[in-house]
């Protein structure tokens, strides 16, 4: 099963047509590494390095748009990371259930997953209140992890399965040396344990995924509303029409 199927897949018919860099003072709309639009302190506008004088009405619209971006982009990142976390914890729980809590195999998996989660977060959240998000289709949040992270996580899952099989094999060998039927008993024990883990895991993942779907649906509504604010901003400041950041098909 591809890792992306372990996470949830809430549809959100919204595209981000440009990259976004956000820090406490600036919002930058970026294309191929070049800043096209910069908003300073939610009230000062630059387009391709040139400041655009603003009326009070234009400033109010720009402020509404800026505040919306500052609220919703961190939420995009949070939901995407939480979606990945569902899959990571599911695999880790299986490993711990079959090899034992704090076993060498479980500790190895936990350490690797902690590292991957830290790197995923660092990819979007460089430091406190500093965010970067690339242009992308938000139809499925888990697609944000396609590429190096998904491949690395799936490689770790494969290694985890190897660790489980190795632990089972060692237990079977140990039992076989003491009991003619130990191997069969151990297989039956692991089979029952795996069934129990799977049932509990399915319930846990389903409940977390449902909760995350609600967050994603709410976020999509907010982004759709922000798209309407952006449309008003384009009407008020025609020079911004060439830089349509949010595209909604809802």
mmCIF file of N, CA, C and O in Angstrom, residues 126-170:
data_model
loop_
_atom_site.group_PDB
_atom_site.id
_atom_site.type_symbol
_atom_site.label_atom_id
_atom_site.label_comp_id
_atom_site.label_asym_id
_atom_site.label_seq_id
_atom_site.Cartn_x
_atom_site.Cartn_y
_atom_site.Cartn_z
ATOM 1 N N UNK A 126 10.166 27.026 8.601
ATOM 2 C CA UNK A 126 11.605 27.163 8.804
ATOM 3 C C UNK A 126 11.947 27.514 10.249
ATOM 4 O O UNK A 126 12.938 27.065 10.791
ATOM 5 N N UNK A 127 11.128 28.333 10.888
ATOM 6 C CA UNK A 127 11.299 28.678 12.292
ATOM 7 C C UNK A 127 9.967 29.257 12.758
ATOM 8 O O UNK A 127 9.000 29.294 11.994
ATOM 9 N N UNK A 128 9.910 29.688 14.007
ATOM 10 C CA UNK A 128 8.643 30.182 14.543
ATOM 11 C C UNK A 128 8.068 31.306 13.680
ATOM 12 O O UNK A 128 8.740 32.285 13.390
ATOM 13 N N UNK A 129 6.806 31.117 13.248
ATOM 14 C CA UNK A 129 6.078 32.127 12.465
ATOM 15 C C UNK A 129 6.705 32.419 11.099
ATOM 16 O O UNK A 129 6.445 33.468 10.508
ATOM 17 N N UNK A 130 7.535 31.520 10.600
ATOM 18 C CA UNK A 130 8.107 31.642 9.255
ATOM 19 C C UNK A 130 7.703 30.415 8.455
ATOM 20 O O UNK A 130 8.015 29.281 8.845
ATOM 21 N N UNK A 131 7.019 30.634 7.340
ATOM 22 C CA UNK A 131 6.485 29.526 6.551
ATOM 23 C C UNK A 131 6.867 29.669 5.085
ATOM 24 O O UNK A 131 7.011 30.779 4.574
ATOM 25 N N UNK A 132 6.986 28.504 4.451
ATOM 26 C CA UNK A 132 7.127 28.491 2.996
ATOM 27 C C UNK A 132 6.253 27.364 2.459
ATOM 28 O O UNK A 132 6.256 26.244 2.983
ATOM 29 N N UNK A 133 5.499 27.668 1.413
ATOM 30 C CA UNK A 133 4.707 26.640 0.752
ATOM 31 C C UNK A 133 4.817 26.854 -0.750
ATOM 32 O O UNK A 133 4.713 27.982 -1.239
ATOM 33 N N UNK A 134 5.076 25.778 -1.469
ATOM 34 C CA UNK A 134 5.277 25.857 -2.919
ATOM 35 C C UNK A 134 3.938 25.899 -3.645
ATOM 36 O O UNK A 134 2.897 25.546 -3.077
ATOM 37 N N UNK A 135 3.951 26.321 -4.926
ATOM 38 C CA UNK A 135 2.720 26.255 -5.715
ATOM 39 C C UNK A 135 2.233 24.813 -5.777
ATOM 40 O O UNK A 135 3.034 23.896 -5.981
ATOM 41 N N UNK A 136 0.922 24.578 -5.592
ATOM 42 C CA UNK A 136 0.428 23.209 -5.644
ATOM 43 C C UNK A 136 -1.080 23.151 -5.655
ATOM 44 O O UNK A 136 -1.770 24.104 -5.312
ATOM 45 N N UNK A 137 -1.543 21.981 -6.065
ATOM 46 C CA UNK A 137 -2.959 21.657 -6.047
ATOM 47 C C UNK A 137 -3.268 21.054 -4.682
ATOM 48 O O UNK A 137 -2.642 20.076 -4.278
ATOM 49 N N UNK A 138 -4.216 21.625 -3.964
ATOM 50 C CA UNK A 138 -4.570 21.118 -2.641
ATOM 51 C C UNK A 138 -5.696 20.093 -2.702
ATOM 52 O O UNK A 138 -6.351 19.827 -1.700
ATOM 53 N N UNK A 139 -5.908 19.491 -3.874
ATOM 54 C CA UNK A 139 -6.969 18.494 -4.006
ATOM 55 C C UNK A 139 -6.808 17.361 -2.999
ATOM 56 O O UNK A 139 -7.760 16.882 -2.407
ATOM 57 N N UNK A 140 -5.560 16.922 -2.791
ATOM 58 C CA UNK A 140 -5.257 15.940 -1.753
ATOM 59 C C UNK A 140 -4.064 16.449 -0.964
ATOM 60 O O UNK A 140 -2.981 16.593 -1.510
ATOM 61 N N UNK A 141 -4.261 16.699 0.321
ATOM 62 C CA UNK A 141 -3.174 17.250 1.123
ATOM 63 C C UNK A 141 -1.982 16.308 1.171
ATOM 64 O O UNK A 141 -0.842 16.737 1.258
ATOM 65 N N UNK A 142 -2.237 14.984 1.127
ATOM 66 C CA UNK A 142 -1.114 14.056 1.247
ATOM 67 C C UNK A 142 -0.201 14.106 0.028
ATOM 68 O O UNK A 142 0.935 13.643 0.074
ATOM 69 N N UNK A 143 -0.662 14.707 -1.082
ATOM 70 C CA UNK A 143 0.216 14.839 -2.246
ATOM 71 C C UNK A 143 1.376 15.801 -1.976
ATOM 72 O O UNK A 143 2.355 15.825 -2.718
ATOM 73 N N UNK A 144 1.233 16.599 -0.924
ATOM 74 C CA UNK A 144 2.316 17.509 -0.561
ATOM 75 C C UNK A 144 3.579 16.740 -0.203
ATOM 76 O O UNK A 144 4.671 17.289 -0.172
ATOM 77 N N UNK A 145 3.427 15.432 0.066
ATOM 78 C CA UNK A 145 4.568 14.629 0.495
ATOM 79 C C UNK A 145 5.060 13.699 -0.596
ATOM 80 O O UNK A 145 5.872 12.810 -0.337
ATOM 81 N N UNK A 146 4.551 13.863 -1.813
ATOM 82 C CA UNK A 146 5.052 13.049 -2.919
ATOM 83 C C UNK A 146 6.525 13.360 -3.146
ATOM 84 O O UNK A 146 6.997 14.455 -2.892
ATOM 85 N N UNK A 147 7.253 12.364 -3.617
ATOM 86 C CA UNK A 147 8.673 12.595 -3.885
ATOM 87 C C UNK A 147 9.547 12.030 -2.790
ATOM 88 O O UNK A 147 9.315 10.925 -2.306
ATOM 89 N N UNK A 148 10.543 12.796 -2.375
ATOM 90 C CA UNK A 148 11.557 12.256 -1.461
ATOM 91 C C UNK A 148 10.988 11.760 -0.148
ATOM 92 O O UNK A 148 11.400 10.710 0.354
ATOM 93 N N UNK A 149 10.008 12.468 0.440
ATOM 94 C CA UNK A 149 9.506 12.033 1.741
ATOM 95 C C UNK A 149 8.701 10.748 1.621
ATOM 96 O O UNK A 149 8.864 9.832 2.425
ATOM 97 N N UNK A 150 7.830 10.668 0.607
ATOM 98 C CA UNK A 150 7.024 9.460 0.457
ATOM 99 C C UNK A 150 7.915 8.252 0.188
ATOM 100 O O UNK A 150 7.727 7.183 0.768
ATOM 101 N N UNK A 151 8.908 8.401 -0.667
ATOM 102 C CA UNK A 151 9.820 7.304 -0.966
ATOM 103 C C UNK A 151 10.585 6.887 0.283
ATOM 104 O O UNK A 151 10.766 5.693 0.558
ATOM 105 N N UNK A 152 11.021 7.864 1.059
ATOM 106 C CA UNK A 152 11.791 7.566 2.264
ATOM 107 C C UNK A 152 10.924 6.876 3.312
ATOM 108 O O UNK A 152 11.354 5.931 3.972
ATOM 109 N N UNK A 153 9.690 7.337 3.458
ATOM 110 C CA UNK A 153 8.788 6.719 4.423
ATOM 111 C C UNK A 153 8.449 5.291 4.004
ATOM 112 O O UNK A 153 8.444 4.365 4.832
ATOM 113 N N UNK A 154 8.183 5.077 2.721
ATOM 114 C CA UNK A 154 7.866 3.729 2.259
ATOM 115 C C UNK A 154 9.069 2.800 2.420
ATOM 116 O O UNK A 154 8.908 1.613 2.730
ATOM 117 N N UNK A 155 10.284 3.318 2.232
ATOM 118 C CA UNK A 155 11.491 2.511 2.466
ATOM 119 C C UNK A 155 11.578 2.130 3.942
ATOM 120 O O UNK A 155 11.962 1.006 4.288
ATOM 121 N N UNK A 156 11.209 3.077 4.825
ATOM 122 C CA UNK A 156 11.241 2.795 6.253
ATOM 123 C C UNK A 156 10.198 1.761 6.617
ATOM 124 O O UNK A 156 10.426 0.897 7.478
ATOM 125 N N UNK A 157 9.024 1.815 5.988
ATOM 126 C CA UNK A 157 7.981 0.814 6.240
ATOM 127 C C UNK A 157 8.475 -0.573 5.834
ATOM 128 O O UNK A 157 8.285 -1.555 6.551
ATOM 129 N N UNK A 158 9.140 -0.659 4.693
ATOM 130 C CA UNK A 158 9.695 -1.940 4.235
ATOM 131 C C UNK A 158 10.719 -2.467 5.233
ATOM 132 O O UNK A 158 10.741 -3.655 5.559
ATOM 133 N N UNK A 159 11.565 -1.570 5.732
ATOM 134 C CA UNK A 159 12.567 -1.970 6.726
ATOM 135 C C UNK A 159 11.886 -2.423 8.018
ATOM 136 O O UNK A 159 12.354 -3.357 8.681
ATOM 137 N N UNK A 160 10.771 -1.777 8.377
ATOM 138 C CA UNK A 160 10.037 -2.152 9.585
ATOM 139 C C UNK A 160 9.482 -3.562 9.459
ATOM 140 O O UNK A 160 9.531 -4.358 10.408
ATOM 141 N N UNK A 161 8.947 -3.881 8.285
ATOM 142 C CA UNK A 161 8.433 -5.233 8.057
ATOM 143 C C UNK A 161 9.558 -6.250 8.206
ATOM 144 O O UNK A 161 9.384 -7.313 8.809
ATOM 145 N N UNK A 162 10.737 -5.892 7.702
ATOM 146 C CA UNK A 162 11.900 -6.768 7.856
ATOM 147 C C UNK A 162 12.248 -6.976 9.319
ATOM 148 O O UNK A 162 12.563 -8.101 9.738
ATOM 149 N N UNK A 163 12.177 -5.922 10.116
ATOM 150 C CA UNK A 163 12.474 -6.024 11.553
ATOM 151 C C UNK A 163 11.464 -6.922 12.255
ATOM 152 O O UNK A 163 11.818 -7.722 13.127
ATOM 153 N N UNK A 164 10.185 -6.802 11.871
ATOM 154 C CA UNK A 164 9.145 -7.650 12.469
ATOM 155 C C UNK A 164 9.408 -9.116 12.147
ATOM 156 O O UNK A 164 9.384 -9.982 13.023
ATOM 157 N N UNK A 165 9.666 -9.404 10.875
ATOM 158 C CA UNK A 165 9.904 -10.788 10.467
ATOM 159 C C UNK A 165 11.131 -11.375 11.157
ATOM 160 O O UNK A 165 11.140 -12.548 11.544
ATOM 161 N N UNK A 166 12.159 -10.537 11.312
ATOM 162 C CA UNK A 166 13.371 -10.997 11.990
ATOM 163 C C UNK A 166 13.070 -11.337 13.453
ATOM 164 O O UNK A 166 13.520 -12.363 13.976
ATOM 165 N N UNK A 167 12.287 -10.472 14.126
ATOM 166 C CA UNK A 167 11.936 -10.729 15.524
ATOM 167 C C UNK A 167 11.093 -11.985 15.655
ATOM 168 O O UNK A 167 11.295 -12.802 16.566
ATOM 169 N N UNK A 168 10.148 -12.181 14.755
ATOM 170 C CA UNK A 168 9.316 -13.387 14.773
ATOM 171 C C UNK A 168 10.178 -14.612 14.550
ATOM 172 O O UNK A 168 10.040 -15.633 15.233
ATOM 173 N N UNK A 169 11.081 -14.534 13.584
ATOM 174 C CA UNK A 169 11.958 -15.661 13.280
ATOM 175 C C UNK A 169 12.827 -16.047 14.457
ATOM 176 O O UNK A 169 12.986 -17.231 14.771
ATOM 177 N N UNK A 170 13.377 -15.058 15.147
ATOM 178 C CA UNK A 170 14.217 -15.338 16.313
ATOM 179 C C UNK A 170 13.411 -15.997 17.427
ATOM 180 O O UNK A 170 13.885 -16.921 18.098
#
